Amino acid sequence: MAAPAHAQSTLPTRSDYTRDRHDLMPSTCPQISDTLPPLEPATDDKIRMTADQVDLQQEGLSKLLGSVKLRQGDKEISADQLDYDAAQKRVIINNESLFRSQDVVVDSQRAQFDLDDQTGIFSDNAFTLTARVARGNARELQVNADKTASMQEATYTSCAPGDDSWYLEASKIKLDYDAGLGSASNARLRFLGVPIFYSPWLQFPIDDRRRTGLLYPIVADTKKTGLDIRQPLYINLAENYDLTFTPRYMSKRGTQLDLAGRYLFEQSEGNLGYEYLDKDDVTGEKRDYVSFEHRGLLNQRMSMALHYANVSDPAYFEDLGGNVDLSSISFLDRSARLTYQSPAEYSIQALVQDYQKINSNITSLEEPYRRLPQVLVNAQTRNTYLYTRAGFTGEYSNFARADSVQGQRIDLDPYLRIERDTIAWFSKAQLDFHYTAYELTDTTAGQSNSPDRALPMFSTEYGLRFERMLADGTPQLLEPRLFYLYVPYESQSDLPVFDSGEPDFDFTQLFARNRFSGLDRISDANELTLALTGRQLDPDTGAVKASVAIGQLYRFEAPRVTLPDAAAPDKGATDFIGEFDYNLSQNWGTRLLAQWSPEQNEFSRTGIAVRYRDDHRRLFEAAYRYRRDQLEQTDLVMMTPIYKAISAAGRWRYSVSDAKTLDTYVGLRYDTCCWAIDVAARRYISDSRGTFNTGIYAQLELKGLGQIGSGFPNLRVDDDVY
């Protein structure tokens, strides 16, 4: 069996099996290192010897005594006494000595070294592998000229000197520095003196190169899968592509096979995966999941992106788990996108897109339309005339969905844009003419098969930039902005709704040229936005230390264009939208969002998040989210040392409006410089129906060797807490 290294390379990181432990590691740990002065680079292979005393013997044998140093090339031997045979260029040492090279440091009781063959034998020794940051002992260690070494009755660990919490012992260990591999015969892994693993032959890495072999198993126990054991086999096919094969045993479901591959070429990259369960012991059905993703350049101007995913049944991820977040993803994407770009002139994009529904609560009429295909064109004049550019955007789309109105849509949008940007102020204005036409099938009674729409659109924006320096040299920036939008009214109730929706009203929507997404609805508008943005910079780094933004939109006329069964906004002022970010210190930060209704004199939406993080493994994050008549939730995350090597981590996500806990996690970690163990329990909503799943997780981490099991997950509160 083999355990490969996971080196930094041209391939993306396989985060499923390797995790960055920087946040959980003790901040100060003794390291295995060569404390002697570094060897100076060798300029030649001459033999140089120094000693307090030299005793010349018969037959060319010399005895060197007192502070003896022998240097040849990148190798050095230090001892109190050694014998040197000049005829055979051989060194014999019968007392304690220290051998050093670029790869290894050996402290032995007896040694022989052939300076011609560059081979040596060291008896009763302690060694340190400088590149791997590992050490051990051996009854006998042999160093060879081909940059290999072999050991008899040896032990191996990456723990610091004086700590043998875990070590690998073997009857024979061989190290190959060129290949970056070590192998052990009759290998036993001991943890706290107890043997926990045995293999008649074991291969392990001694550098950071990626290697084919077994990764460490992942063990968990959940309500839906039962005892869950995964044993990944990593296959390094080439420097730029690899494969991981993972048999997975679930006591309640059966045995699943998982294949995951990655590739990276000069102008493209991608990954593919396949999971297969021949028969689910609970459902009695065959279940599988396939995915493929590709991104690449066909030439300097043309790129292609492919996405494909298919699952045997919508409940697959709910029952078996996976990387799909069911709380935010209801469909699996299947698409092919081809993009051609002529920089600063035009771009053409062709898209074919389909979906597979994985949320059983969504009806067929709520599914998105397929685009078969969609073609987008964007063009703009390269140069300006009197600060003005002419441009054009166009779209052709063919929308398809069963049991619905279907058809083709063409949208043409020629425009003129004038733009000025100076240090103290900026301004821009744009005049468009939107023409949209449809060719429909499966229409309802009385609905036209060929409706169209023609609308002009005008917007203008002005802004000022103010800057001042505080007494301590801190820069402050202030930017008032004014945005005006005018679109005349045209009835659009006879147009279908293929891709239009009404996004959340947030700060960016104050400056949107259409309150709807998509092109099936263009809202009439006669409105003005006033906003103020301020920033305070760190005088040393220039980073934003604090920022605040507040704005309000005023509608001179009430919009009349709506989506089906939706109400139109009222005339007059909208809610105030405000955002505030402040880094109180290097460790503390906070973020606040608020939407306040002056008419109702209350907040319609609020969100606040507070974060603390330091270098002593302490993490605290708290968030509160509120949307009137929709949700009210709290989210609390904590990670902190408790006593010496013991740390605790937890998460509690709670719905105030439903008086129900949504997700709880509690974990304990015992962490030393040499090893760590995690024990955790979690109860969370696992599907769209609100079903709870529970799991117990355990992980043993032998630092420098690998992890066994599943430990602390990523507990950070999402950046978008609102």
XYZ file of C-alpha atoms in Angstrom:
722
model
C 0.000 0.000 0.000
C 1.159 3.574 -0.499
C 0.421 6.995 0.898
C 1.109 9.768 -1.606
C 2.310 13.254 -0.899
C 0.055 16.137 -1.806
C 2.448 18.661 -3.236
C 1.697 22.060 -4.584
C 1.542 21.636 -8.312
C -0.135 22.824 -11.432
C -3.298 20.920 -10.559
C -6.023 22.407 -8.352
C -5.989 21.378 -4.696
C -8.032 18.287 -3.843
C -9.602 19.764 -0.731
C -11.709 16.659 -0.100
C -8.672 14.886 1.293
C -6.250 17.643 2.343
C -7.125 20.593 4.542
C -5.267 23.658 5.709
C -4.869 23.341 9.469
C -3.312 26.747 10.033
C -6.315 27.953 12.023
C -6.246 24.971 14.370
C -2.490 24.380 14.809
C -0.750 25.526 17.978
C 0.975 28.813 17.248
C 4.339 27.686 18.666
C 5.601 24.190 18.002
C 9.202 22.934 18.088
C 10.343 21.862 14.656
C 12.751 19.200 13.523
C 15.696 21.068 12.062
C 19.426 21.010 11.573
C 20.615 23.479 14.202
C 24.192 23.434 12.891
C 25.382 26.244 10.604
C 24.309 25.607 7.003
C 26.779 23.913 4.697
C 28.440 26.302 2.327
C 27.930 25.450 -1.359
C 30.650 23.170 -2.682
C 32.882 24.545 -5.430
C 34.672 21.238 -6.160
C 35.010 17.639 -4.947
C 38.390 18.044 -3.242
C 38.799 16.398 0.145
C 39.529 18.896 2.911
C 40.341 17.814 6.480
C 41.050 19.750 9.673
C 42.007 18.358 13.107
C 43.840 19.302 16.271
C 46.344 16.472 15.747
C 47.312 14.112 12.901
C 49.088 10.775 13.480
C 50.444 9.187 10.300
C 50.395 5.376 10.377
C 51.945 2.717 8.163
C 50.431 1.797 4.771
C 49.062 5.319 4.298
C 46.586 5.206 7.210
C 46.214 8.506 9.062
C 44.618 9.017 12.461
C 43.024 12.421 12.972
C 42.336 13.502 16.564
C 40.417 16.358 18.177
C 37.663 18.471 16.491
C 37.990 16.559 13.235
C 36.117 17.859 10.174
C 36.196 16.240 6.750
C 34.496 17.980 3.805
C 33.967 16.748 0.256
C 31.477 18.392 -2.057
C 28.154 18.794 -0.243
C 29.004 16.236 2.476
C 30.670 16.835 5.838
C 31.784 14.466 8.622
C 32.526 15.678 12.165
C 34.055 13.517 14.930
C 36.527 13.545 17.796
C 38.593 10.914 16.040
C 38.662 9.169 12.668
C 40.975 6.993 10.572
C 41.583 7.969 6.967
C 42.958 5.566 4.342
C 44.425 7.813 1.625
C 45.000 4.940 -0.798
C 41.381 3.816 -0.796
C 39.926 7.198 0.191
C 38.050 5.526 2.981
C 37.006 6.916 6.379
C 36.621 4.665 9.442
C 35.094 6.021 12.655
C 34.750 3.960 15.842
C 33.304 6.668 18.035
C 30.370 9.071 17.842
C 30.285 11.135 14.637
C 27.995 13.457 12.700
C 27.423 13.101 8.952
C 25.718 15.911 7.022
C 24.512 16.281 3.454
C 21.778 18.262 1.693
C 19.267 15.468 2.380
C 20.145 13.856 5.697
C 21.915 14.366 9.020
C 23.142 11.191 10.782
C 24.460 10.984 14.336
C 26.011 7.498 14.679
C 28.225 5.525 17.074
C 30.271 3.841 14.339
C 30.650 4.687 10.673
C 32.510 3.863 7.473
C 32.460 6.040 4.389
C 33.977 5.545 0.928
C 34.796 8.950 -0.546
C 35.291 7.495 -4.050
C 31.976 5.633 -4.244
C 30.154 8.143 -2.033
C 28.751 5.291 0.055
C 28.686 4.888 3.797
C 27.402 2.689 6.618
C 26.359 4.214 9.956
C 25.622 1.974 12.948
C 23.419 2.675 15.959
C 22.330 6.044 14.640
C 19.766 8.801 14.865
C 18.924 10.501 11.566
C 17.072 13.609 10.400
C 15.616 14.030 6.907
C 15.992 17.774 6.386
C 13.734 18.082 3.315
C 10.878 16.057 4.839
C 11.275 17.457 8.380
C 11.308 13.927 9.782
C 13.611 11.911 12.009
C 14.229 8.409 13.301
C 16.644 5.792 14.528
C 18.182 2.738 12.894
C 20.478 -0.083 13.889
C 22.243 0.433 10.583
C 21.893 3.066 7.877
C 23.570 2.832 4.485
C 23.956 5.897 2.246
C 24.528 5.185 -1.456
C 25.996 7.187 -4.319
C 22.707 7.028 -6.283
C 20.985 9.232 -3.647
C 19.283 6.319 -1.930
C 19.545 5.133 1.643
C 18.521 1.937 3.405
C 17.988 1.273 7.103
C 17.712 -1.846 9.208
C 15.481 -2.063 12.311
C 14.414 1.543 11.932
C 11.821 3.964 13.286
C 10.438 7.067 11.528
C 8.390 10.052 12.739
C 7.835 13.742 12.043
C 7.348 14.577 15.722
C 9.902 16.906 17.289
C 12.840 15.446 19.261
C 11.736 14.117 22.624
C 8.204 13.363 21.424
C 7.485 9.874 20.098
C 3.693 10.069 20.250
C 3.521 8.359 16.877
C 6.174 6.588 14.883
C 6.525 4.067 12.113
C 8.788 1.123 12.844
C 9.974 -1.394 10.283
C 12.501 -4.156 9.833
C 13.810 -2.310 6.768
C 13.284 1.171 5.340
C 14.574 2.385 1.984
C 14.660 6.043 0.938
C 14.996 7.218 -2.670
C 15.634 10.977 -2.763
C 15.469 11.306 -6.555
C 12.090 9.564 -6.650
C 10.946 11.248 -3.437
C 9.757 7.912 -2.030
C 10.355 5.749 0.972
C 9.363 2.118 1.450
C 9.140 0.030 4.593
C 8.996 -3.732 5.151
C 7.018 -5.215 8.048
C 5.793 -1.741 8.934
C 3.913 -1.034 12.146
C 2.379 2.329 13.000
C 2.323 3.034 16.726
C 0.287 5.749 18.380
C 0.988 6.447 22.060
C 2.868 3.165 22.085
C -0.110 1.152 20.798
C 0.129 -0.453 17.334
C -2.810 0.802 15.252
C -1.767 -0.329 11.782
C 0.362 -3.041 10.164
C 1.427 -3.656 6.586
C 3.969 -6.147 5.211
C 5.032 -3.404 2.805
C 4.357 0.315 2.927
C 5.367 3.179 0.656
C 5.377 6.797 1.821
C 6.563 10.189 0.477
C 9.761 11.903 1.604
C 9.173 15.120 -0.360
C 6.209 17.135 -1.613
C 5.710 15.431 -4.965
C 2.343 13.845 -5.710
C 2.388 10.039 -5.603
C 0.034 7.199 -6.440
C -1.215 5.340 -3.396
C -3.815 5.063 -0.674
C -5.038 8.209 1.009
C -6.147 7.962 4.586
C -9.673 6.675 5.235
C -12.627 8.896 6.108
C -14.928 7.573 8.831
C -18.286 8.956 10.012
C -21.626 7.767 11.353
C -24.837 9.496 10.232
C -28.531 8.804 10.609
C -29.136 8.301 6.878
C -26.023 6.318 5.914
C -25.112 4.593 9.164
C -21.430 3.806 9.604
C -19.777 5.564 6.663
C -16.226 4.533 5.687
C -14.394 5.816 2.604
C -10.979 4.602 1.460
C -9.600 6.828 -1.330
C -6.971 5.537 -3.738
C -5.090 8.359 -5.432
C -3.635 7.634 -8.901
C -1.104 10.117 -10.255
C -1.448 9.494 -13.974
C 0.793 12.393 -15.034
C 1.997 15.774 -13.835
C -1.131 17.451 -15.173
C -3.892 14.902 -14.626
C -4.853 12.472 -11.895
C -7.625 10.215 -10.623
C -9.045 9.288 -7.239
C -10.943 6.031 -6.788
C -12.924 5.778 -3.549
C -14.825 2.703 -2.391
C -17.391 3.763 0.204
C -19.097 1.457 2.674
C -22.396 2.600 4.262
C -23.887 0.163 6.752
C -27.464 1.275 5.934
C -27.086 1.767 2.177
C -24.448 -0.594 0.834
C -21.157 -0.143 -1.006
C -20.671 2.777 -3.377
C -17.852 3.374 -5.864
C -16.630 6.903 -6.568
C -14.295 8.063 -9.356
C -12.992 11.646 -9.528
C -10.505 12.902 -12.087
C -8.819 16.227 -12.806
C -6.757 17.562 -15.686
C -4.858 20.730 -16.480
C -3.359 21.633 -19.832
C -1.762 24.813 -21.066
C -5.063 26.367 -22.124
C -7.715 24.285 -20.400
C -8.653 22.591 -17.163
C -11.490 20.482 -15.885
C -12.729 17.676 -13.681
C -15.087 14.755 -13.941
C -16.672 12.427 -11.462
C -18.872 9.352 -11.239
C -20.536 7.794 -8.192
C -22.282 4.427 -8.419
C -24.345 2.435 -5.927
C -25.577 -0.787 -7.492
C -28.408 -1.302 -5.004
C -29.458 0.953 -2.154
C -30.380 -1.309 0.762
C -33.057 1.209 1.824
C -34.739 2.014 -1.517
C -33.736 -1.141 -3.404
C -32.751 0.984 -6.424
C -29.583 1.598 -8.387
C -28.296 5.129 -7.752
C -25.576 7.107 -9.503
C -24.287 10.600 -10.127
C -22.079 11.868 -12.958
C -20.532 15.310 -13.339
C -18.193 16.986 -15.812
C -16.747 20.484 -15.975
C -14.364 21.955 -18.544
C -12.958 25.448 -19.074
C -10.489 26.341 -21.773
C -9.292 28.487 -24.642
C -9.661 27.327 -28.230
C -7.449 30.163 -29.432
C -6.449 33.623 -28.230
C -9.966 34.998 -28.624
C -12.293 32.034 -28.243
C -13.080 30.187 -25.021
C -15.355 27.299 -24.151
C -17.006 26.199 -20.913
C -18.859 22.911 -20.467
C -20.943 21.804 -17.481
C -22.831 18.550 -17.168
C -24.389 16.776 -14.203
C -26.941 14.020 -13.893
C -28.264 12.204 -10.869
C -30.378 9.070 -10.807
C -33.045 10.554 -8.514
C -33.792 13.905 -6.821
C -33.220 12.485 -3.315
C -29.690 11.296 -4.097
C -27.836 14.085 -2.272
C -30.349 14.156 0.565
C -29.777 10.465 1.272
C -26.113 9.985 0.406
C -24.637 13.457 0.847
C -22.210 15.168 -1.503
C -20.846 18.527 -2.522
C -24.189 19.986 -3.626
C -25.640 22.558 -1.202
C -29.355 21.829 -1.243
C -30.114 25.038 0.652
C -29.015 27.153 -2.339
C -29.112 24.813 -5.360
C -32.312 23.266 -6.662
C -31.132 22.297 -10.153
C -28.068 20.676 -11.687
C -26.651 22.711 -14.536
C -26.029 21.284 -18.005
C -24.614 23.853 -20.364
C -22.135 24.567 -23.138
C -20.872 28.114 -23.594
C -18.736 29.404 -26.463
C -17.351 32.953 -26.248
C -15.479 34.962 -28.877
C -13.936 38.279 -27.863
C -12.304 41.071 -29.791
C -10.941 43.238 -26.973
C -12.459 46.717 -26.687
C -14.632 46.091 -29.776
C -17.138 43.263 -29.590
C -17.919 39.852 -28.106
C -20.189 36.995 -29.171
C -21.440 34.307 -26.831
C -23.425 31.179 -27.685
C -25.057 29.158 -24.927
C -27.004 25.912 -24.761
C -28.405 25.279 -21.276
C -30.517 22.628 -19.614
C -31.234 21.646 -15.990
C -32.089 18.650 -13.867
C -34.372 19.300 -10.914
C -33.099 17.985 -7.558
C -35.580 19.802 -5.296
C -38.785 17.766 -5.125
C -40.774 20.718 -3.735
C -40.486 22.657 -7.004
C -43.328 22.202 -9.498
C -42.807 21.840 -13.241
C -44.054 25.399 -13.813
C -41.407 26.710 -11.409
C -38.561 25.104 -13.310
C -36.392 27.436 -15.396
C -36.660 27.415 -19.174
C -34.038 25.640 -21.238
C -32.071 27.827 -23.645
C -31.748 25.990 -26.953
C -29.750 28.087 -27.799
C -29.016 31.640 -26.651
C -26.730 33.986 -28.629
C -25.505 37.279 -27.140
C -23.704 40.044 -29.037
C -22.013 43.062 -27.443
C -20.238 45.731 -29.494
C -18.898 49.195 -28.856
C -16.857 51.702 -30.816
C -13.202 51.549 -29.872
C -12.672 55.317 -29.646
C -14.813 58.186 -28.393
C -16.015 61.313 -30.125
C -16.680 64.153 -27.700
C -16.534 61.528 -24.904
C -19.290 59.552 -26.636
C -19.332 55.931 -27.769
C -21.901 54.046 -29.799
C -22.735 50.512 -28.799
C -25.055 47.600 -29.427
C -26.254 44.596 -27.454
C -28.340 41.913 -29.026
C -29.784 38.580 -28.010
C -31.471 35.661 -29.662
C -32.922 32.981 -27.381
C -35.048 29.908 -27.902
C -36.846 28.959 -24.677
C -38.285 25.486 -24.098
C -40.246 23.965 -21.203
C -42.874 21.248 -21.133
C -46.533 22.212 -20.603
C -45.744 25.924 -20.960
C -45.653 28.741 -23.444
C -42.484 28.304 -25.496
C -40.781 30.236 -28.219
C -38.067 32.490 -29.542
C -37.083 35.973 -28.439
C -34.995 38.604 -30.183
C -33.831 41.707 -28.324
C -31.959 44.564 -30.048
C -30.492 47.436 -28.038
C -28.463 50.111 -29.858
C -27.256 52.903 -27.548
C -25.154 56.030 -27.191
C -23.063 56.529 -24.054
C -21.250 59.657 -22.926
C -18.841 59.386 -20.011
C -16.412 61.696 -18.194
C -14.242 60.697 -15.245
C -11.894 63.091 -13.452
C -10.202 63.150 -10.078
C -12.870 65.365 -8.499
C -16.054 64.278 -10.307
C -17.588 61.884 -12.811
C -20.623 61.829 -15.037
C -22.190 59.451 -17.509
C -25.388 59.234 -19.510
C -26.844 56.596 -21.822
C -29.675 56.590 -24.336
C -31.017 53.205 -25.529
C -33.696 51.935 -27.838
C -34.897 48.442 -26.873
C -36.772 46.405 -29.453
C -37.973 42.957 -28.398
C -39.942 40.508 -30.545
C -41.274 36.998 -29.882
C -42.347 34.014 -31.943
C -44.371 31.784 -29.600
C -45.981 28.340 -29.563
C -48.361 26.679 -27.093
C -49.889 30.039 -26.239
C -53.016 30.418 -24.175
C -56.365 31.513 -25.610
C -56.273 35.132 -26.709
C -52.489 35.417 -26.467
C -50.653 36.655 -29.556
C -48.081 34.355 -31.162
C -45.912 37.307 -32.245
C -45.969 40.065 -29.635
C -43.285 42.745 -29.617
C -42.173 45.788 -27.643
C -40.238 48.963 -28.476
C -38.976 51.207 -25.680
C -36.494 54.067 -25.390
C -34.509 54.303 -22.165
C -32.474 57.159 -20.738
C -30.284 57.304 -17.654
C -27.732 59.734 -16.292
C -25.449 59.677 -13.266
C -23.329 62.324 -11.565
C -20.922 62.060 -8.680
C -18.426 64.137 -6.714
C -15.269 62.962 -4.937
C -14.116 64.636 -1.736
C -10.988 63.693 0.166
C -9.424 64.911 3.393
C -6.652 63.868 5.749
C -7.261 63.554 9.481
C -4.726 64.813 11.998
C -3.136 61.344 12.268
C -2.761 61.057 8.478
C -5.806 58.834 7.909
C -7.435 59.474 4.495
C -11.203 59.887 4.355
C -13.181 59.752 1.102
C -16.729 60.982 0.521
C -18.701 60.402 -2.694
C -22.244 61.762 -3.175
C -24.012 60.290 -6.222
C -27.145 61.170 -8.180
C -28.780 58.757 -10.628
C -31.818 59.466 -12.804
C -33.702 56.932 -14.950
C -36.559 57.481 -17.381
C -38.417 54.740 -19.287
C -41.894 55.413 -20.740
C -44.744 53.021 -20.020
C -45.775 50.322 -22.465
C -48.125 47.510 -21.591
C -46.269 44.191 -21.518
C -48.924 41.872 -20.111
C -49.144 40.055 -23.439
C -45.447 39.094 -23.277
C -44.424 35.732 -21.800
C -42.121 35.444 -18.787
C -39.164 33.263 -19.779
C -36.332 34.579 -17.599
C -37.549 37.705 -15.805
C -37.787 38.070 -12.065
C -37.639 40.804 -9.440
C -34.422 40.655 -7.416
C -34.040 41.771 -3.817
C -34.065 45.492 -3.274
C -30.536 46.277 -2.112
C -27.958 49.015 -2.581
C -27.043 47.950 -6.130
C -30.717 48.090 -7.157
C -30.724 51.815 -6.469
C -28.664 52.203 -9.658
C -30.275 49.464 -11.761
C -31.609 50.498 -15.191
C -34.367 47.890 -14.909
C -35.927 46.728 -11.664
C -36.467 43.290 -13.283
C -33.878 40.707 -14.223
C -34.075 39.229 -17.713
C -35.633 40.924 -20.755
C -39.290 39.895 -20.686
C -40.170 42.882 -18.536
C -38.691 46.388 -18.721
C -40.150 48.531 -16.006
C -41.394 51.996 -16.775
C -39.535 54.502 -14.660
C -39.315 58.143 -13.769
C -37.118 58.033 -10.719
C -34.166 59.617 -8.984
C -31.621 58.014 -6.671
C -29.567 59.933 -4.124
C -26.754 58.075 -2.412
C -23.731 58.811 -0.279
C -20.675 56.582 0.070
C -17.806 57.141 2.505
C -14.578 55.286 3.123
C -11.752 55.548 5.616
C -8.402 54.071 4.617
C -5.559 52.664 6.642
C -2.746 55.222 6.259
C -0.062 52.514 6.264
C -1.519 49.916 3.888
C -4.186 51.826 1.963
C -6.746 49.124 2.798
C -10.333 50.149 3.516
C -10.725 50.289 7.275
C -14.323 51.474 7.297
C -16.980 52.073 4.653
C -20.534 53.312 4.790
C -23.169 53.702 2.073
C -26.713 54.970 2.279
C -29.206 55.758 -0.422
C -32.853 56.175 -1.332
C -34.796 56.028 -4.570
C -37.673 58.439 -5.280
C -40.294 57.543 -7.908
C -41.990 60.558 -9.441
C -44.585 58.194 -10.934
C -45.708 54.767 -9.782
C -44.472 52.004 -12.153
C -47.244 50.137 -13.915
C -45.344 47.200 -15.435
C -45.457 44.098 -13.228
C -44.867 40.380 -13.286
C -47.981 38.158 -13.274
C -49.730 38.155 -9.890
C -47.297 40.742 -8.513
C -48.023 44.225 -7.211
C -46.371 47.365 -8.555
C -44.333 49.669 -6.284
C -45.923 52.857 -5.021
C -45.126 56.369 -6.070
C -42.778 58.335 -3.846
C -39.753 57.479 -1.776
C -38.612 53.921 -1.271
C -37.024 52.482 1.842
C -33.598 53.736 2.832
C -30.831 51.219 2.107
C -27.682 51.331 4.219
C -24.506 49.267 4.447
C -21.711 49.622 6.977
C -18.407 47.735 7.273
C -15.850 48.477 9.958
C -12.652 46.724 10.935
C -12.349 47.733 14.560
C -8.859 46.205 14.791
C -6.746 43.548 13.193
C -8.892 40.940 14.954
C -12.352 42.490 15.171
C -14.650 43.319 12.283
C -18.335 44.009 11.833
C -20.818 44.384 9.000
C -24.293 45.890 9.058
C -27.066 46.108 6.478
C -30.383 47.815 7.048
C -33.488 48.622 5.035
C -35.674 51.157 6.815
C -39.183 52.153 5.797
C -39.922 55.825 6.627
C -43.607 55.265 5.844
C -44.037 52.438 8.349
C -41.294 53.757 10.615
C -39.674 50.329 10.966
C -36.954 48.134 9.527
C -38.090 45.808 6.761
C -34.733 44.047 6.579
C -31.658 43.999 8.794
C -28.510 41.991 9.040
C -25.506 42.263 11.298
C -22.382 40.167 11.615
C -19.543 40.442 14.132
C -16.284 38.566 13.719
C -13.236 37.994 15.894
C -10.173 36.029 14.852
C -6.648 35.872 16.287
C -3.460 33.865 16.067
C -4.261 31.837 19.189
C -6.898 29.612 17.592
C -9.759 31.794 18.777
C -12.626 32.430 16.374
C -15.986 33.994 17.114
C -18.661 34.935 14.592
C -22.224 35.998 15.293
C -24.843 36.981 12.743
C -28.468 38.084 12.833
C -30.766 38.184 9.781
C -34.253 39.610 9.576
C -36.670 40.028 6.689
C -40.148 41.194 7.467
C -42.758 38.434 6.993
C -40.059 36.023 5.684
C -37.411 35.013 8.188
C -35.599 35.886 11.373
C -32.469 33.863 12.122
C -29.389 33.909 14.289
C -26.093 32.188 13.554
C -23.359 31.691 16.128
C -19.938 30.138 15.487
C -17.202 29.670 18.061
C -13.775 28.075 18.155
C -11.520 28.553 21.174
C -8.888 26.824 23.299
C -10.263 25.541 26.595
C -7.272 24.217 28.481
C -3.770 23.759 27.110
C -4.112 21.433 24.094
C -7.932 21.161 24.229
C -10.054 23.281 21.907
C -13.791 23.466 21.357
C -15.781 24.385 18.272
C -19.489 24.824 17.785
C -22.228 26.253 15.641
C -25.829 27.096 16.397
C -28.140 28.318 13.647
C -31.599 29.168 14.959
C -34.825 30.342 13.318
C -36.447 32.884 15.628
C -39.575 33.096 13.497
C -40.100 29.310 13.595
C -38.708 28.842 17.122
C -36.600 25.988 15.748
C -32.932 25.097 15.650
C -31.759 24.560 12.050
C -28.180 23.374 12.573
C -26.123 22.499 15.640
C -22.540 21.332 15.777
C -20.327 20.623 18.779
C -16.739 19.440 18.530
C -13.719 18.943 20.759
C -10.131 18.875 19.563
C -7.032 17.746 21.418
C -4.119 19.279 19.553
C -0.406 18.794 20.081
C 2.547 19.620 17.881
C 2.757 15.963 16.839
C -0.827 14.761 16.622
C -4.442 15.827 17.090
C -7.806 14.162 17.550
C -11.270 15.569 16.774
C -14.606 14.307 18.075
C -17.783 16.013 16.892
C -21.551 15.641 16.618
C -23.917 17.462 14.285
C -27.684 17.712 13.780
C -28.832 19.582 10.688
C -31.551 19.879 8.035
C -30.504 17.590 5.219
C -33.244 17.973 2.603
C -35.799 20.374 1.172
C -38.579 18.847 3.302
C -36.884 19.923 6.520
C -35.820 16.414 7.582
C -33.081 16.367 10.205
C -29.973 14.233 9.949
C -27.525 13.522 12.746
C -23.906 12.527 12.484
C -20.966 11.651 14.691
C -17.484 12.328 13.384
C -13.997 11.433 14.599
C -10.585 12.103 13.164
C -7.045 11.239 14.183
C -4.392 13.441 12.614
C -0.769 12.347 12.677
C 0.985 15.514 11.615
C 3.388 14.944 8.787
C 1.687 11.663 7.898
C -2.038 12.290 7.350
C -5.556 12.159 8.814
C -7.910 9.292 9.478
C -11.621 10.106 9.675
C -13.606 13.356 9.439
C -12.909 16.269 11.749
C -13.848 19.923 12.093
C -15.712 21.236 9.035
C -15.541 24.786 7.728
C -17.484 26.654 10.403
C -17.253 30.196 9.029
C -20.455 32.184 8.720
C -21.109 32.904 5.057
C -19.792 36.274 3.881
C -23.284 37.149 2.667
C -25.062 36.857 6.002
C -28.122 38.679 4.777
